[in-house]
């Protein structure tokens, strides 16, 4: 939650960071005019395209997940601001090889509206688009920026698993169905210890007392369920696991578990919390089949973390394990 | 620089985080009694072992770099505290397949002394150990915790490149020589916008005014060259690149460039700074052959970044590109 930042003009942060992404990753094609990031080899002949996007400030989501086995293109809006329809349309075209494009949309009002407008524009140009809504955050039913549940950490799982399905040649309906299955089987819950600071405001997005936490916080710092006193890691893990387990029964099927830092929490704390969370999930009768620990769906420099669990099956695990080669997620390729 | 942390007892942070690492990474063998992390398949028959370690708080360094093509074992001390000789000896034995073990030691007085004691103990037991000192930080000649230059970001490059050499069967002298070459050809320089907060103290490691930065900061928050006023990213990049270029001439050979976050700086700022730094390095006549942007050698939740450059050649680039499969660095495997 630093008020000090490595920036020039706050209005130029997203564009200048995209220039850095382009310079560091020649395997990506960054269109600085249309403001989207695509695989350099997109569109891939015969392959269903997969794109996602949303406000910036959640890096590496989404541009860090562009590459083999995951997204074909990503559309970063300004910080915490939905991308505009023209931008989404340009990325849709960049990802389209004639087999159609899946839009993975986190459930925020602005994103939903602008992806829908872009899909209509794409339809007018003869492209086939299937939109998949991600709404995994069980903290609140409606929120400041949302009708219905918010889309958070499960977005990574949806992009990875549906991306693998697209990579191996599944058709538009099948890739969209896989994406919806992953979302339906996932649940997330987050806790903030501090607020993140946007470049434009230069101050924390909300106020928390020195001994307070926001329970069920959103990835833009929007309010969760309640404020509580800070407690030991063991108790915070109980609070988080209880919230997820009471929303989704977990016993039985194998889980994919993501313990995700919100940006400002050191990795040593994330692993400490993973130990607590894994113990509690196992005690609740769950079987952890796969896990991922790190900063993947962030809120600038917010100190905090989210837990995402997905009730998988053999097929979803197979797709999770499939090769992926992106700036932020990479294995088997 | 959050005073709030996901911890239980501050004294248990390192051990509890190692338990989480063990739970999340079955491909690692974590010895919670001796407190080291090894490849589950170590020692590898015929292979020179490679170990490193130092105080915790710099994650993913070093335990996040244990795996194929990099370290055989890592020895985490308590936060910002050197590991003890017995611990280092245990890791040395875990990594030894009879072909000898390279100790990669960051140049801090406590680390140097304890790795040397461990090497003497190993020698008494008939193991061959070669120690390689990493001292890439050009900010200061001597410091609070160091005689000579501090070891920082180049440690990642030394571990990656020497690790690749060991993986392909080079002998003890050759692997140590490669490690020394990478260190000799590397230079680093860091800037802090805020101090990190240790779990034990619960407060920032040093005080910086709201508009001040520490120029040439160390990875434990130790003082650098001077305090200055915060400036735009362009000017901070100039300051950092100037410090590196004036210490190491860069024109001619291809560079490996690491823009490394110190823990609390959002990725969007790291990429923005990469754009500035890449432009300046190129303008100085350098050729950027490879790049890496992210949080790799951190100082808890310090907001800041370091630049490391290594003057490579075809052989070093080949070893950099070789397969690596660790929790924090992974490609080609």
XYZ file of C-alpha atoms in Angstrom:
666
model
C 0.000 0.000 0.000
C 2.783 2.310 -0.973
C 1.894 5.847 -2.003
C 5.192 5.861 -3.871
C 5.285 4.348 -7.302
C 7.544 3.749 -10.287
C 5.438 5.816 -12.666
C 5.631 8.840 -14.908
C 2.212 10.390 -15.592
C -0.484 8.288 -13.852
C -2.539 8.506 -17.041
C 0.189 6.641 -18.974
C 0.802 3.709 -16.610
C -1.084 1.028 -18.539
C 0.302 2.009 -21.928
C 3.863 2.266 -20.628
C 3.622 -1.084 -18.853
C 2.363 -2.662 -22.082
C 5.431 -1.268 -23.844
C 7.551 -3.032 -21.229
C 5.616 -6.261 -21.686
C 6.249 -6.035 -25.433
C 9.962 -5.413 -24.914
C 10.337 -8.285 -22.436
C 8.225 -10.851 -24.312
C 8.904 -11.156 -28.035
C 6.620 -14.212 -28.027
C 3.707 -11.782 -27.514
C 2.367 -9.230 -29.963
C 1.342 -6.076 -28.127
C -0.832 -3.671 -30.079
C -0.236 -0.325 -28.373
C -2.803 1.495 -30.521
C -5.700 -0.894 -29.975
C -4.342 -1.774 -26.517
C -4.431 -5.554 -26.542
C -1.897 -8.359 -26.087
C -1.953 -11.430 -28.344
C 0.112 -14.526 -28.966
C 2.566 -13.628 -31.702
C 1.330 -16.720 -33.571
C -2.398 -15.873 -33.231
C -4.733 -16.696 -34.807
C -3.838 -20.393 -34.829
C -5.432 -22.137 -37.818
C -8.494 -24.151 -36.824
C -8.224 -23.280 -33.131
C -11.004 -21.714 -31.089
C -9.786 -18.344 -29.819
C -9.826 -17.536 -26.121
C -9.695 -13.954 -24.878
C -10.190 -12.269 -21.565
C -9.697 -8.846 -20.108
C -10.761 -6.321 -17.556
C -9.338 -3.437 -15.645
C -5.581 -3.351 -15.119
C -4.101 -3.602 -11.642
C -4.629 -7.362 -11.283
C -1.392 -8.457 -12.985
C -0.323 -10.989 -14.102
C -4.047 -11.470 -14.891
C -4.801 -11.295 -17.867
C -1.909 -10.406 -20.183
C 0.488 -12.623 -18.236
C -1.681 -15.598 -19.208
C -1.432 -15.122 -22.973
C 0.361 -17.943 -24.737
C 0.266 -21.596 -25.696
C -2.410 -23.494 -23.800
C -4.103 -20.484 -22.262
C -5.314 -17.164 -23.773
C -4.915 -16.075 -27.382
C -5.351 -12.436 -26.420
C -5.968 -10.194 -23.423
C -7.545 -6.763 -23.221
C -6.319 -4.579 -20.373
C -8.451 -1.584 -19.489
C -7.152 1.344 -17.526
C -6.547 0.635 -13.810
C -9.728 -0.914 -12.312
C -11.644 0.207 -15.444
C -13.310 -2.076 -17.987
C -11.760 -2.259 -21.456
C -13.816 -0.525 -24.158
C -15.817 -2.407 -26.813
C -13.568 -1.425 -29.758
C -10.558 -2.735 -27.924
C -12.310 -6.028 -27.133
C -13.451 -6.290 -30.760
C -9.888 -5.822 -32.012
C -8.639 -8.587 -29.694
C -11.512 -10.842 -30.752
C -10.491 -10.432 -34.383
C -6.850 -11.059 -33.500
C -7.838 -14.328 -31.822
C -10.296 -15.535 -34.450
C -9.199 -18.221 -36.890
C -12.704 -18.887 -38.139
C -13.532 -21.380 -35.377
C -15.058 -18.778 -33.082
C -13.891 -16.987 -29.955
C -14.701 -17.500 -26.273
C -14.910 -14.344 -24.163
C -14.014 -15.034 -20.536
C -15.633 -12.210 -18.588
C -15.284 -11.545 -14.878
C -18.658 -10.548 -13.470
C -18.376 -6.771 -13.084
C -21.033 -4.546 -14.564
C -18.685 -2.578 -16.830
C -16.886 -5.646 -18.134
C -20.115 -7.536 -18.791
C -21.595 -4.592 -20.688
C -18.533 -3.857 -22.797
C -17.816 -7.492 -23.655
C -21.471 -7.830 -24.694
C -21.273 -4.761 -26.930
C -18.064 -6.123 -28.453
C -19.718 -9.498 -29.045
C -22.567 -7.760 -30.873
C -20.099 -5.843 -33.037
C -18.242 -9.106 -33.740
C -21.503 -10.806 -34.645
C -22.257 -8.036 -37.157
C -18.929 -8.830 -38.794
C -19.758 -12.531 -38.969
C -17.616 -13.778 -36.075
C -18.980 -16.328 -33.649
C -18.509 -15.409 -29.986
C -19.488 -17.325 -26.859
C -19.304 -15.386 -23.593
C -18.553 -17.172 -20.313
C -19.141 -15.335 -17.063
C -16.849 -15.970 -14.093
C -18.536 -15.405 -10.725
C -16.685 -17.492 -8.170
C -16.383 -15.107 -5.204
C -18.722 -16.410 -2.515
C -18.209 -13.420 -0.207
C -21.162 -11.321 -1.341
C -24.182 -11.801 -3.573
C -24.173 -8.290 -5.001
C -21.540 -5.608 -4.575
C -20.546 -2.077 -5.461
C -19.616 -3.017 -8.990
C -21.583 -6.204 -9.508
C -25.008 -7.740 -9.849
C -24.413 -11.266 -8.586
C -21.156 -12.724 -7.408
C -17.818 -11.201 -8.381
C -15.303 -12.923 -10.636
C -11.881 -13.387 -9.012
C -9.308 -16.172 -8.634
C -11.223 -18.846 -10.556
C -10.556 -16.800 -13.685
C -7.049 -18.280 -13.753
C -8.443 -21.813 -13.589
C -11.063 -21.116 -16.266
C -8.432 -19.625 -18.592
C -5.960 -22.481 -18.000
C -8.384 -25.379 -18.345
C -10.512 -24.013 -21.192
C -7.268 -22.859 -22.841
C -5.926 -26.403 -22.784
C -9.159 -27.680 -24.269
C -8.998 -25.129 -27.095
C -5.332 -25.943 -27.703
C -6.131 -29.586 -28.339
C -8.804 -28.726 -30.905
C -12.139 -28.720 -29.067
C -14.876 -26.741 -30.831
C -16.462 -23.474 -29.700
C -19.360 -25.033 -27.785
C -17.086 -27.541 -26.045
C -14.513 -24.941 -24.973
C -17.259 -22.666 -23.635
C -18.849 -25.606 -21.813
C -15.529 -26.489 -20.175
C -15.049 -22.879 -19.086
C -18.549 -22.825 -17.544
C -17.946 -26.134 -15.796
C -14.774 -24.830 -14.158
C -16.571 -21.699 -12.994
C -19.535 -23.683 -11.652
C -17.212 -25.977 -9.709
C -15.122 -23.146 -8.206
C -15.443 -20.936 -5.157
C -13.207 -18.132 -3.861
C -12.907 -15.966 -0.775
C -10.436 -13.181 0.053
C -9.166 -11.283 3.070
C -7.374 -7.912 2.927
C -4.907 -6.696 5.545
C -4.323 -3.385 3.739
C -5.791 -1.524 0.775
C -4.005 -1.194 -2.546
C -3.056 2.240 -3.856
C -3.990 3.305 -7.381
C -1.497 5.407 -9.360
C -4.159 8.026 -10.069
C -5.239 8.654 -6.476
C -1.896 7.994 -4.801
C -3.710 6.907 -1.659
C -5.156 3.637 -0.327
C -8.478 2.646 -1.891
C -10.097 2.287 1.530
C -9.233 2.826 5.181
C -8.507 0.011 7.597
C -7.435 0.551 11.182
C -4.016 -0.781 12.179
C -5.606 -3.875 13.728
C -8.447 -4.376 11.231
C -8.968 -6.637 8.226
C -11.595 -6.670 5.477
C -13.222 -10.102 5.345
C -14.473 -11.043 1.891
C -12.804 -8.123 0.130
C -13.073 -7.707 -3.647
C -10.150 -7.338 -6.021
C -10.795 -3.621 -6.395
C -10.864 -3.172 -2.659
C -14.662 -3.143 -2.629
C -16.203 -4.080 0.715
C -16.723 -7.674 1.709
C -18.838 -9.080 4.500
C -17.458 -7.225 7.478
C -14.482 -5.712 9.232
C -12.820 -7.767 11.910
C -9.783 -7.631 14.130
C -6.557 -9.081 12.774
C -5.949 -12.586 14.122
C -3.275 -15.280 13.930
C -2.808 -17.067 10.610
C -4.485 -20.232 11.918
C -7.706 -18.348 12.636
C -7.621 -16.423 9.369
C -7.238 -19.721 7.518
C -10.270 -21.122 9.390
C -12.335 -18.090 8.488
C -11.393 -18.374 4.801
C -11.838 -22.143 4.534
C -15.160 -22.005 6.400
C -16.477 -19.407 3.955
C -15.558 -21.560 0.967
C -16.668 -24.887 2.419
C -20.029 -23.558 3.525
C -20.669 -22.279 -0.019
C -19.437 -25.390 -1.848
C -19.320 -28.891 -0.408
C -15.807 -30.157 -1.067
C -15.674 -33.764 0.080
C -15.332 -36.385 -2.578
C -13.835 -35.033 -5.761
C -10.193 -33.979 -6.106
C -9.506 -30.265 -5.647
C -7.370 -27.773 -7.486
C -6.363 -25.226 -4.831
C -5.049 -21.726 -5.529
C -3.651 -19.694 -2.634
C -3.296 -16.338 -4.297
C -1.527 -13.250 -3.006
C -3.229 -9.920 -3.657
C 0.104 -8.249 -4.448
C 1.644 -6.936 -1.231
C 1.927 -10.128 0.806
C 5.363 -11.792 0.884
C 5.614 -15.308 -0.491
C 6.722 -16.667 2.880
C 3.302 -15.721 4.302
C 1.484 -17.268 1.343
C 3.226 -20.605 1.922
C 2.602 -20.393 5.656
C -1.092 -19.895 4.897
C -1.040 -22.710 2.347
C 0.055 -25.078 5.124
C -2.867 -23.973 7.313
C -5.406 -24.058 4.486
C -4.298 -27.462 3.187
C -4.584 -28.912 6.684
C -8.122 -27.532 7.106
C -9.312 -28.640 3.668
C -7.986 -32.129 4.304
C -9.670 -32.192 7.710
C -12.925 -31.221 5.952
C -12.678 -34.389 3.886
C -11.266 -32.857 0.709
C -8.453 -34.304 -1.384
C -5.995 -31.764 -2.759
C -4.970 -33.014 -6.193
C -3.154 -29.904 -7.460
C -2.045 -26.645 -5.887
C -0.669 -23.287 -6.899
C 0.728 -20.631 -4.528
C 1.706 -17.120 -5.616
C 0.605 -13.686 -6.788
C -1.651 -14.337 -9.788
C -4.847 -12.273 -9.428
C -3.746 -9.181 -7.565
C -5.120 -5.857 -6.455
C -2.079 -3.632 -7.052
C -0.087 -3.745 -3.797
C -2.857 -4.888 -1.473
C -1.650 -7.062 1.401
C -4.026 -10.002 1.524
C -4.821 -13.306 -0.056
C -7.589 -15.266 -1.642
C -8.361 -18.947 -1.664
C -9.874 -20.537 -4.762
C -10.897 -24.177 -4.858
C -12.191 -26.075 -7.869
C -13.847 -29.478 -7.568
C -12.105 -31.213 -10.427
C -12.394 -34.619 -12.065
C -9.961 -36.668 -14.142
C -10.688 -34.698 -17.299
C -10.280 -31.277 -15.650
C -7.042 -32.431 -13.999
C -5.761 -33.685 -17.343
C -6.462 -30.260 -18.890
C -4.910 -28.485 -15.876
C -1.736 -30.563 -16.338
C -1.552 -29.914 -20.093
C 1.353 -27.778 -21.355
C 1.120 -24.021 -20.820
C 3.650 -21.393 -21.878
C 2.817 -17.851 -20.825
C 4.778 -15.144 -18.988
C 3.217 -16.009 -15.616
C 2.214 -19.670 -15.863
C 4.375 -22.243 -17.526
C 4.792 -25.963 -17.343
C 5.194 -29.018 -19.535
C 6.135 -26.963 -22.603
C 5.431 -2.441 4.217
C 2.465 -3.812 6.033
C 2.652 -4.181 9.811
C -0.080 -6.788 9.433
C 0.941 -10.276 8.531
C -0.413 -13.774 7.982
C 1.581 -15.310 10.812
C 1.141 -17.179 14.066
C 4.138 -16.819 16.386
C 6.827 -14.718 14.642
C 9.401 -17.261 15.824
C 7.697 -20.005 13.779
C 7.331 -18.209 10.441
C 10.182 -19.904 8.579
C 9.348 -23.403 9.783
C 5.634 -22.985 9.069
C 6.311 -21.596 5.599
C 8.580 -24.587 4.884
C 5.709 -26.879 5.881
C 3.578 -25.082 3.294
C 6.299 -25.410 0.665
C 6.443 -29.141 1.379
C 2.661 -29.495 1.105
C 2.490 -27.524 -2.157
C 5.516 -29.104 -3.866
C 5.749 -32.892 -3.675
C 8.653 -32.666 -6.134
C 10.692 -31.181 -3.265
C 11.865 -32.927 -0.111
C 11.665 -30.547 2.824
C 13.550 -31.616 5.929
C 11.803 -29.736 8.733
C 14.236 -30.965 11.393
C 17.450 -29.998 9.614
C 15.635 -27.105 7.904
C 16.651 -27.542 4.283
C 14.853 -28.045 0.975
C 16.135 -30.550 -1.595
C 15.069 -32.012 -4.901
C 13.107 -35.142 -4.097
C 15.436 -36.997 -6.486
C 18.676 -35.641 -4.948
C 21.426 -36.684 -4.980
C 21.493 -37.356 -8.714
C 24.057 -40.039 -9.549
C 27.233 -38.563 -11.023
C 25.982 -34.974 -10.856
C 27.805 -32.139 -9.107
C 25.557 -30.842 -6.344
C 24.619 -27.174 -6.173
C 23.354 -25.606 -2.972
C 22.694 -22.097 -1.794
C 21.078 -20.431 1.154
C 20.925 -17.423 3.377
C 18.478 -15.605 5.542
C 14.791 -16.017 4.739
C 12.699 -13.053 3.607
C 14.040 -13.004 0.032
C 11.607 -15.567 -1.432
C 11.465 -17.182 -3.910
C 15.278 -17.094 -3.442
C 16.572 -19.747 -2.617
C 14.113 -22.589 -1.972
C 11.975 -21.556 -4.952
C 14.958 -22.305 -7.196
C 15.408 -25.933 -6.148
C 14.791 -28.390 -8.959
C 15.966 -29.710 -12.285
C 18.573 -27.442 -13.878
C 19.104 -25.199 -10.868
C 19.753 -25.987 -7.168
C 19.873 -29.433 -5.593
C 19.187 -27.980 -2.168
C 18.587 -24.682 -0.384
C 19.200 -23.718 3.229
C 16.898 -21.023 4.588
C 17.995 -19.311 7.777
C 15.624 -17.407 9.985
C 14.432 -14.059 8.558
C 17.497 -12.016 7.491
C 19.707 -14.434 9.504
C 22.391 -16.723 8.097
C 21.713 -20.468 8.171
C 23.799 -22.373 10.724
C 26.710 -24.651 9.775
C 24.981 -27.920 10.742
C 22.056 -27.039 8.538
C 24.354 -26.239 5.608
C 26.274 -29.474 6.193
C 23.043 -31.496 6.098
C 22.057 -29.884 2.790
C 25.539 -30.459 1.404
C 25.248 -34.155 2.192
C 21.767 -34.270 0.672
C 23.149 -32.784 -2.551
C 26.332 -34.848 -2.750
C 26.456 -37.776 -5.156
C 30.205 -38.187 -4.855
C 31.016 -35.624 -7.541
C 31.339 -32.743 -5.085
C 29.124 -29.816 -4.140
C 29.248 -26.123 -5.080
C 28.213 -23.684 -2.359
C 26.768 -20.495 -3.816
C 27.182 -17.895 -1.086
C 25.921 -14.332 -1.131
C 28.556 -12.047 0.296
C 27.290 -11.299 3.808
C 29.575 -11.834 6.772
C 27.358 -14.365 8.551
C 26.675 -16.403 5.419
C 30.333 -16.457 4.410
C 31.431 -17.594 7.861
C 28.785 -20.291 8.293
C 29.178 -21.712 4.783
C 32.937 -21.854 5.401
C 32.472 -23.712 8.687
C 30.100 -26.120 6.949
C 32.628 -26.661 4.148
C 35.285 -27.526 6.751
C 32.928 -29.999 8.417
C 32.119 -31.504 5.013
C 35.818 -31.768 4.210
C 36.381 -33.696 7.450
C 33.758 -36.157 6.260
C 35.486 -36.560 2.905
C 33.153 -34.438 0.769
C 34.575 -32.046 -1.808
C 33.125 -28.538 -1.629
C 33.851 -25.492 -3.806
C 32.511 -22.173 -2.530
C 31.544 -19.408 -4.959
C 30.955 -15.928 -3.609
C 28.306 -13.704 -5.200
C 29.058 -9.973 -4.869
C 27.277 -8.206 -7.708
C 25.759 -5.167 -5.970
C 27.741 -2.150 -7.181
C 26.019 0.295 -4.802
C 28.547 0.168 -1.953
C 32.001 -1.299 -1.405
C 31.439 -2.269 2.224
C 28.194 -2.206 4.187
C 26.582 -2.900 7.520
C 26.674 -6.631 7.005
C 29.422 -7.013 4.442
C 33.119 -6.685 3.737
C 33.142 -6.008 0.007
C 30.158 -5.848 -2.289
C 26.841 -7.421 -1.367
C 25.362 -10.396 -3.181
C 21.906 -9.740 -4.626
C 20.068 -10.311 -7.921
C 22.945 -12.000 -9.755
C 22.484 -14.951 -7.406
C 19.538 -16.036 -9.559
C 21.692 -15.941 -12.696
C 24.560 -17.801 -11.014
C 22.198 -20.500 -9.751
C 20.443 -20.861 -13.117
C 23.511 -20.939 -15.339
C 25.797 -23.011 -13.094
C 22.799 -25.254 -12.388
C 22.375 -25.931 -16.105
C 26.079 -26.715 -16.394
C 25.901 -29.178 -13.498
C 22.752 -30.747 -14.947
C 24.537 -31.587 -18.184
C 27.391 -33.308 -16.352
C 30.166 -30.727 -15.961
C 32.642 -31.530 -13.168
C 33.103 -29.681 -9.888
C 35.811 -27.307 -11.100
C 33.922 -26.483 -14.282
C 30.611 -25.776 -12.510
C 32.370 -23.546 -9.963
C 34.201 -21.746 -12.761
C 30.937 -21.084 -14.582
C 29.367 -19.742 -11.406
C 32.340 -17.392 -10.865
C 32.202 -16.235 -14.471
C 28.537 -15.289 -14.165
C 29.210 -13.368 -10.960
C 32.229 -11.579 -12.474
C 30.184 -10.543 -15.485
C 27.199 -9.278 -13.478
C 26.296 -6.014 -11.787
C 23.226 -4.995 -9.777
C 21.763 -1.850 -8.280
C 18.566 -1.345 -6.258
C 16.254 1.468 -5.203
C 13.768 1.272 -2.322
C 10.577 3.330 -2.114
C 9.592 1.826 1.254
C 11.161 -0.451 3.848
C 10.086 -4.050 4.356
C 8.631 -5.148 7.682
C 10.009 -8.196 9.493
C 7.550 -10.462 11.321
C 9.586 -10.197 14.528
C 9.689 -6.398 14.749
C 6.329 -5.681 13.126
C 7.639 -2.349 11.930
C 9.521 -1.080 8.856
C 13.239 -1.869 8.883
C 14.146 1.778 8.320
C 12.423 5.134 8.035
C 11.894 6.943 4.779
C 10.001 10.201 4.461
C 6.866 10.181 2.295
C 8.811 11.699 -0.611
C 12.153 9.943 -0.077
C 13.827 6.913 -1.649
C 16.906 4.904 -0.648
C 19.317 4.778 -3.584
C 21.484 1.670 -3.650
C 19.538 -0.110 -0.908
C 20.501 -3.624 0.190
C 18.143 -6.590 0.319
C 17.935 -6.369 4.100
C 17.076 -2.692 3.924
C 20.658 -1.739 4.741
C 21.651 1.757 3.617
C 22.796 2.428 0.086
C 24.562 5.478 -1.268
C 22.177 8.220 -0.266
C 18.605 9.340 0.262
C 16.972 11.278 -2.532
C 13.595 12.684 -3.413
C 11.183 10.424 -5.268
C 11.191 11.153 -8.993
C 9.355 10.027 -12.125
C 10.076 6.502 -13.397
C 12.156 7.812 -16.309
C 14.579 9.508 -13.924
C 14.712 6.558 -11.542
C 15.560 4.318 -14.488
C 18.375 6.691 -15.502
C 19.766 6.690 -12.002
C 19.735 2.878 -11.854
C 21.137 2.288 -15.338
C 23.847 4.928 -14.814
C 24.971 3.188 -11.629
C 25.274 -0.155 -13.390
C 26.830 1.129 -16.605
C 29.452 3.184 -14.791
C 30.486 0.065 -12.825
C 30.468 -2.359 -15.773
C 30.912 -1.408 -19.420
C 28.037 -3.039 -21.259
C 28.563 -2.373 -24.938
C 29.446 -5.321 -27.117
C 28.378 -8.595 -25.589
C 24.740 -9.710 -25.291
C 23.079 -9.014 -21.959
C 20.846 -11.020 -19.691
C 18.700 -8.416 -17.899
C 16.748 -9.009 -14.687
C 14.311 -6.332 -13.510
C 13.515 -7.640 -10.072
C 10.812 -6.466 -7.698
C 11.725 -6.316 -4.024
C 8.338 -7.704 -2.977
C 5.879 -4.826 -2.585
C 5.955 -3.312 -6.062
C 3.103 -4.267 -8.412
C 4.026 -6.038 -11.616
C 2.587 -3.224 -13.718
C 5.291 -0.913 -12.335
C 8.021 -3.500 -12.933
C 7.059 -3.754 -16.617
C 6.816 0.023 -16.908
C 10.348 0.269 -15.514
C 11.530 -2.527 -17.806
C 10.489 -0.392 -20.784
C 12.519 2.565 -19.471
C 15.539 0.449 -18.541
C 15.592 -1.462 -21.835
C 15.486 1.825 -23.755
C 18.397 3.254 -21.746
C 20.523 0.095 -21.980
C 20.001 -0.006 -25.728
C 20.882 3.671 -26.007
C 24.098 2.895 -24.100
C 25.081 0.466 -26.845
C 24.042 -2.747 -25.136
C 22.182 -5.619 -26.763
C 19.523 -7.260 -24.620
C 19.588 -10.953 -25.455
C 17.373 -12.263 -22.638
C 15.189 -10.656 -20.001
C 13.280 -11.578 -16.888
C 10.802 -9.339 -15.023
C 9.250 -10.219 -11.672
C 9.694 -10.690 -7.932
C 12.624 -13.097 -7.576
C 15.058 -11.735 -4.976
C 12.872 -9.852 -2.544
C 13.119 -8.081 0.764
C 9.816 -9.136 2.360
C 7.272 -6.511 1.286
C 9.684 -3.719 0.383
C 8.456 -1.498 -2.455
C 11.396 -1.129 -4.807
C 13.306 -2.830 -7.549
C 16.740 -3.914 -8.575
C 18.386 -4.161 -11.972
C 20.861 -6.948 -12.644
C 22.743 -7.209 -15.918
C 25.062 -10.011 -16.964
C 27.411 -9.697 -19.946
C 26.788 -13.075 -21.497
C 28.243 -14.978 -24.436
C 26.882 -17.803 -26.578
C 27.763 -20.447 -23.995
C 26.185 -18.562 -21.083
C 23.056 -17.899 -23.154
C 22.862 -21.576 -24.054
C 23.018 -22.496 -20.367
C 20.462 -19.776 -19.482
C 18.079 -21.236 -22.077
C 18.542 -24.816 -20.854
C 15.551 -26.495 -19.194
C 14.729 -25.497 -15.626
C 11.907 -26.834 -13.463
C 11.597 -25.209 -10.043
C 8.695 -23.623 -8.160
C 9.673 -20.093 -9.228
C 11.561 -20.495 -12.506
C 10.508 -22.927 -15.150
C 10.987 -23.284 -18.848
C 11.845 -25.824 -21.510
C 11.095 -28.785 -19.259
